[in-house]
XYZ file of C-alpha atoms in Angstrom:
382
model
C 182.777 28.399 145.849
C 180.674 29.500 142.845
C 181.251 26.811 139.542
C 181.182 28.321 136.608
C 178.172 26.018 135.989
C 175.873 27.604 139.031
C 177.337 31.614 137.894
C 175.774 30.935 134.601
C 172.423 29.247 135.747
C 171.319 31.604 138.579
C 173.833 35.141 139.295
C 173.940 36.174 136.055
C 170.184 36.551 134.381
C 170.502 38.322 138.226
C 173.019 40.561 137.265
C 171.361 41.374 134.001
C 167.843 42.233 136.208
C 169.306 44.483 138.396
C 172.269 45.854 135.316
C 168.334 47.118 133.225
C 166.450 48.126 136.316
C 169.539 50.575 137.285
C 170.031 51.877 133.664
C 165.878 52.196 133.804
C 166.357 54.712 136.877
C 169.174 56.557 135.718
C 167.180 57.532 132.753
C 163.969 58.807 134.643
C 166.174 60.683 136.927
C 168.221 62.142 134.021
C 165.326 62.650 131.047
C 165.187 66.654 130.551
C 161.896 68.451 131.654
C 159.457 68.792 128.280
C 158.830 72.565 127.492
C 154.982 73.399 127.518
C 153.119 74.749 123.835
C 150.369 76.700 123.789
C 148.604 76.319 120.953
C 147.556 79.939 118.907
C 143.816 79.467 118.106
C 143.858 80.044 114.028
C 142.377 84.103 113.640
C 139.003 84.120 111.153
C 138.878 86.129 108.021
C 135.503 87.784 107.252
C 134.248 90.352 104.688
C 131.980 92.366 106.550
C 130.196 95.407 104.802
C 129.151 98.964 107.039
C 125.552 99.588 107.366
C 123.812 103.039 106.971
C 120.617 104.150 107.059
C 118.418 104.791 103.991
C 114.927 105.847 102.895
C 113.921 102.517 101.836
C 110.332 102.253 99.902
C 108.221 98.368 100.928
C 106.793 96.719 98.493
C 104.619 93.229 98.582
C 104.636 90.612 96.114
C 101.477 88.943 95.379
C 99.653 88.288 91.800
C 96.095 87.514 90.603
C 93.935 86.721 87.609
C 92.987 89.994 85.200
C 88.650 90.293 85.673
C 86.852 92.914 83.597
C 85.839 95.145 86.706
C 81.490 95.049 84.883
C 80.369 91.720 83.326
C 76.559 91.981 82.326
C 73.865 88.900 82.201
C 72.165 89.064 79.095
C 67.835 89.237 79.698
C 64.806 88.808 78.069
C 61.994 91.799 79.335
C 59.548 90.496 77.344
C 58.783 86.984 76.640
C 58.375 85.970 72.303
C 60.661 83.989 69.680
C 64.044 85.803 68.239
C 63.504 87.088 64.984
C 67.524 88.552 64.348
C 70.073 87.620 65.778
C 73.621 89.743 65.319
C 76.557 88.406 63.640
C 78.220 90.119 65.683
C 76.418 88.309 69.280
C 78.888 85.230 69.268
C 81.438 84.540 71.683
C 84.684 86.230 71.599
C 83.574 89.438 69.147
C 83.227 92.933 70.366
C 80.193 95.034 69.907
C 79.671 98.969 70.286
C 77.386 101.045 72.848
C 74.090 101.179 71.220
C 74.036 98.638 68.665
C 71.690 95.784 68.545
C 72.296 91.997 70.032
C 69.412 90.510 69.609
C 65.884 91.223 68.657
C 62.534 89.015 69.906
C 58.907 89.198 67.349
C 57.706 92.582 68.398
C 54.258 91.627 66.135
C 52.425 91.250 69.817
C 53.741 93.971 71.208
C 53.263 96.372 68.636
C 49.437 95.574 69.104
C 49.448 96.320 72.517
C 51.092 100.113 72.224
C 47.917 100.846 68.814
C 45.142 99.404 71.367
C 47.044 101.943 74.549
C 46.882 104.806 72.867
C 43.577 103.627 71.301
C 42.747 104.423 74.757
C 44.371 106.912 75.673
C 42.098 109.189 72.980
C 38.351 107.312 74.247
C 40.142 108.883 77.826
C 41.112 112.125 76.286
C 37.630 112.449 74.099
C 35.252 111.289 77.552
C 37.213 113.764 79.485
C 36.938 116.462 76.914
C 33.181 115.906 77.102
C 33.207 115.890 80.427
C 34.163 118.561 81.610
C 31.743 120.090 78.601
C 29.212 119.096 81.297
C 30.806 120.389 84.464
C 30.806 123.708 82.834
C 27.099 123.529 81.779
C 25.948 122.331 84.776
C 27.964 125.537 86.597
C 26.101 127.420 83.988
C 23.050 125.657 85.304
C 22.330 126.160 88.542
C 23.419 130.099 88.193
C 20.695 130.466 86.122
C 18.107 128.313 87.757
C 20.033 127.167 91.035
C 19.934 128.688 94.558
C 22.073 128.216 98.123
C 25.232 125.640 96.947
C 25.519 123.739 94.297
C 26.623 119.931 95.714
C 29.700 117.885 93.938
C 28.114 116.153 92.006
C 25.849 118.391 90.441
C 28.020 120.052 89.367
C 29.991 116.850 87.784
C 32.663 117.216 89.938
C 33.441 113.524 91.075
C 32.655 112.493 86.828
C 35.570 114.741 86.059
C 37.725 113.440 88.439
C 37.032 109.818 86.835
C 37.283 111.029 83.348
C 41.405 112.095 84.570
C 42.004 109.353 86.156
C 41.036 107.348 83.089
C 43.749 109.733 81.123
C 46.703 109.124 84.082
C 45.151 105.436 83.349
C 45.781 105.014 79.849
C 49.026 107.138 79.821
C 50.621 104.381 81.729
C 49.100 101.806 80.450
C 50.359 103.257 76.789
C 53.964 103.708 78.150
C 54.225 100.534 79.165
C 53.212 99.361 76.140
C 55.866 101.342 74.656
C 58.842 100.125 77.186
C 57.320 96.530 76.156
C 57.812 97.266 72.762
C 60.902 98.583 73.078
C 62.359 95.578 74.832
C 62.178 93.910 72.240
C 64.927 94.765 70.435
C 67.968 93.849 73.543
C 70.597 96.923 72.404
C 74.557 96.446 73.575
C 74.596 99.051 77.546
C 78.514 99.227 77.076
C 81.269 98.675 74.333
C 82.139 95.103 75.283
C 83.247 91.675 74.282
C 80.836 88.796 73.787
C 81.417 85.726 76.587
C 79.118 83.409 76.642
C 76.074 82.911 73.909
C 73.057 80.959 75.435
C 70.376 81.957 72.562
C 70.148 81.537 69.307
C 67.724 82.406 66.100
C 64.170 81.128 65.813
C 63.909 79.834 69.856
C 61.494 81.176 71.097
C 61.914 82.903 75.308
C 60.613 84.167 78.446
C 61.202 87.041 80.637
C 62.810 85.213 83.236
C 65.976 86.166 84.904
C 66.502 82.665 85.704
C 67.380 82.212 82.086
C 69.921 84.693 80.474
C 70.163 84.926 76.974
C 74.342 85.095 77.137
C 76.904 86.996 79.285
C 78.821 90.421 78.483
C 81.529 91.852 80.072
C 83.088 95.857 79.544
C 86.538 95.983 77.260
C 86.580 99.528 79.089
C 88.390 98.552 82.505
C 89.511 95.558 84.455
C 90.779 95.043 87.591
C 93.302 92.765 89.501
C 92.365 91.073 92.657
C 96.080 90.098 95.145
C 95.131 88.145 98.045
C 98.374 88.826 100.718
C 98.887 88.250 104.426
C 97.663 90.824 107.046
C 101.146 90.560 107.791
C 101.495 92.113 104.065
C 98.908 94.643 104.311
C 100.455 96.271 107.168
C 103.102 96.912 104.921
C 101.141 99.203 102.890
C 99.681 102.583 103.449
C 95.859 102.559 104.282
C 95.983 106.200 105.915
C 97.894 108.521 103.358
C 95.414 109.880 100.711
C 98.234 109.893 98.088
C 97.632 107.480 95.258
C 99.073 103.934 95.329
C 100.251 102.116 92.259
C 101.027 98.574 91.446
C 102.779 97.410 88.785
C 101.968 94.289 87.199
C 104.226 92.330 84.817
C 103.079 89.338 82.511
C 105.631 86.668 81.207
C 105.103 86.330 77.380
C 107.271 84.264 75.246
C 109.642 85.436 76.722
C 109.631 89.524 76.503
C 108.265 90.760 80.194
C 105.056 93.337 79.693
C 104.521 96.044 82.476
C 100.864 97.885 83.086
C 101.477 100.889 86.253
C 97.769 100.082 87.768
C 96.305 102.528 90.400
C 95.707 100.279 94.114
C 91.536 101.603 94.205
C 90.647 99.533 97.024
C 92.330 97.340 100.375
C 88.804 94.774 100.973
C 88.853 94.474 104.554
C 87.152 91.290 104.603
C 89.424 88.069 105.640
C 88.544 84.533 103.492
C 88.035 82.372 106.565
C 89.816 79.319 104.598
C 92.571 80.879 103.044
C 93.008 83.348 106.194
C 93.663 86.622 103.008
C 92.979 89.755 102.461
C 92.293 91.124 98.948
C 94.271 94.423 97.534
C 92.490 95.650 93.729
C 94.218 97.173 91.195
C 92.821 98.701 88.170
C 94.123 98.948 84.368
C 92.379 101.050 81.793
C 91.103 99.616 78.644
C 93.641 96.297 79.055
C 91.648 94.305 76.507
C 92.917 97.087 73.601
C 96.028 96.574 71.615
C 98.284 99.812 72.138
C 101.047 100.802 70.114
C 103.271 99.581 73.365
C 102.021 96.589 74.567
C 99.349 94.531 72.955
C 96.043 93.264 74.411
C 95.027 92.203 77.886
C 92.426 88.714 77.741
C 90.634 88.138 80.123
C 91.521 85.377 82.776
C 95.309 86.143 82.225
C 97.329 86.229 85.096
C 99.716 88.554 86.353
C 102.951 89.750 89.118
C 102.309 91.865 91.106
C 104.372 94.068 92.586
C 102.410 96.701 94.889
C 103.864 99.919 96.368
C 104.109 99.757 99.751
C 104.412 102.438 103.159
C 107.714 104.294 102.805
C 110.639 104.672 105.765
C 113.457 107.437 106.076
C 115.261 104.828 108.853
C 115.967 101.814 107.972
C 118.655 98.913 106.650
C 119.413 96.903 104.090
C 121.498 93.838 104.284
C 121.956 90.906 102.080
C 119.688 88.283 102.840
C 122.477 85.329 103.564
C 124.230 88.532 106.019
C 122.032 86.798 108.471
C 122.100 84.540 110.653
C 118.539 82.747 112.255
C 116.000 84.497 111.824
C 116.714 87.829 112.986
C 120.422 87.882 114.459
C 123.558 89.180 113.036
C 127.503 89.316 113.323
C 128.527 92.951 114.394
C 132.174 93.404 114.650
C 133.594 96.003 117.324
C 136.565 98.367 116.849
C 138.880 95.552 118.455
C 137.453 93.420 115.812
C 135.763 90.722 117.257
C 132.518 89.715 116.984
C 129.414 89.822 119.084
C 125.678 88.488 118.508
C 123.358 91.149 117.752
C 119.252 90.587 117.563
C 117.717 92.973 115.185
C 114.185 94.083 113.968
C 112.757 92.870 110.433
C 110.044 94.752 108.132
C 110.707 92.985 105.099
C 112.361 90.012 103.600
C 112.986 88.193 100.663
C 115.214 85.462 98.674
C 118.177 88.628 98.594
C 117.988 91.024 101.436
C 116.523 91.978 104.458
C 115.025 94.991 105.345
C 115.502 95.864 109.260
C 114.252 98.647 111.095
C 116.260 97.742 114.543
C 118.854 96.724 116.249
C 121.227 98.308 113.934
C 123.709 101.649 114.428
C 125.242 103.703 111.483
C 128.557 102.942 110.389
C 128.568 99.457 112.157
C 129.907 96.053 110.381
C 128.305 93.300 110.078
C 129.881 89.910 109.620
C 128.612 88.527 105.985
C 131.045 85.757 105.356
C 129.663 82.299 106.238
C 131.910 81.078 109.731
C 131.576 77.350 110.601
C 132.064 77.585 114.790
C 131.667 80.843 115.854
C 132.156 81.497 119.768
C 131.136 84.796 120.957
C 133.860 87.952 121.575
C 135.880 85.787 118.994
C 138.885 87.935 117.026
C 138.802 87.788 113.160
C 140.176 89.177 110.787
C 138.954 91.452 108.266
C 138.905 90.540 104.306
C 136.926 93.168 102.475
C 134.977 95.549 103.838
């Protein structure tokens, strides 16, 4: 007999557990099936540019220092004391060709020239006397002699000696006159004094190792522009057409420009820097002109060198490049594919491509965070 107490303690918990299990099983069996939903991949929006081949003028950028084409050390060719120093022979002063810069005491050289002139006169007199004696000897032999007269009898060796003394005296006179002229050091061209190492009253010697000063010509100046061998390959070295370099200087916020011909490309490679040099020349850069001021020796200039011309190349913005030589091409079905291109020149703004693109193709320019080959995109701007 089941007593109420036994029911409460034993049977009721069992009944509750069986009821809960049945309800749970019924919920599991009768639960509705969940619908499978495939998430849609979001379509990336991109901007593109349509590329077309065009003529491109390649350029090479460089920089260099302006230096005179001609610089000269003034060397004394005779020794002596400086008795005159031109006022214009000071650092930074200009001079004209033929103007006197330095004068050395000419007294000793004037005396030497006078002595040489006297020696020449004596030699000329001796030659005249010898010619007369030779004529007399020939006449005497003709009147009294028999057979062929010897050269000594006809005074031919004596005559040759007198003629040789004339030549020697003339050479000595020319040398004395040349030394006298060298006591005056004149300007060989229009120029500017760069350095002065002698002054009035100083005794100088004819020594190439002790220059009196250094000057440079104002006729022209050159700028040596360093570049790599790869950059040099962009220059047209086969064509005979004159190429030019645009030189610029930023001065007080203003940009001044000079157009200079490219006169040569040096074939030697610097063993230290592994660079070679192109050289541009400016005519009369140190003289002011109405449109621009004069340049100074040692001025630093930026340069843009005219290079080869390409007739079938593509230009795209630098930011359209993915990595070093890859772009994303938009197909006809609006999907993206990767394309490797050949770049001949690039800078911070754009790149020039010679292979890897076709006319009318669309290149993606927008940044793409997650790229998958063949991913669909939507064009928002072209």
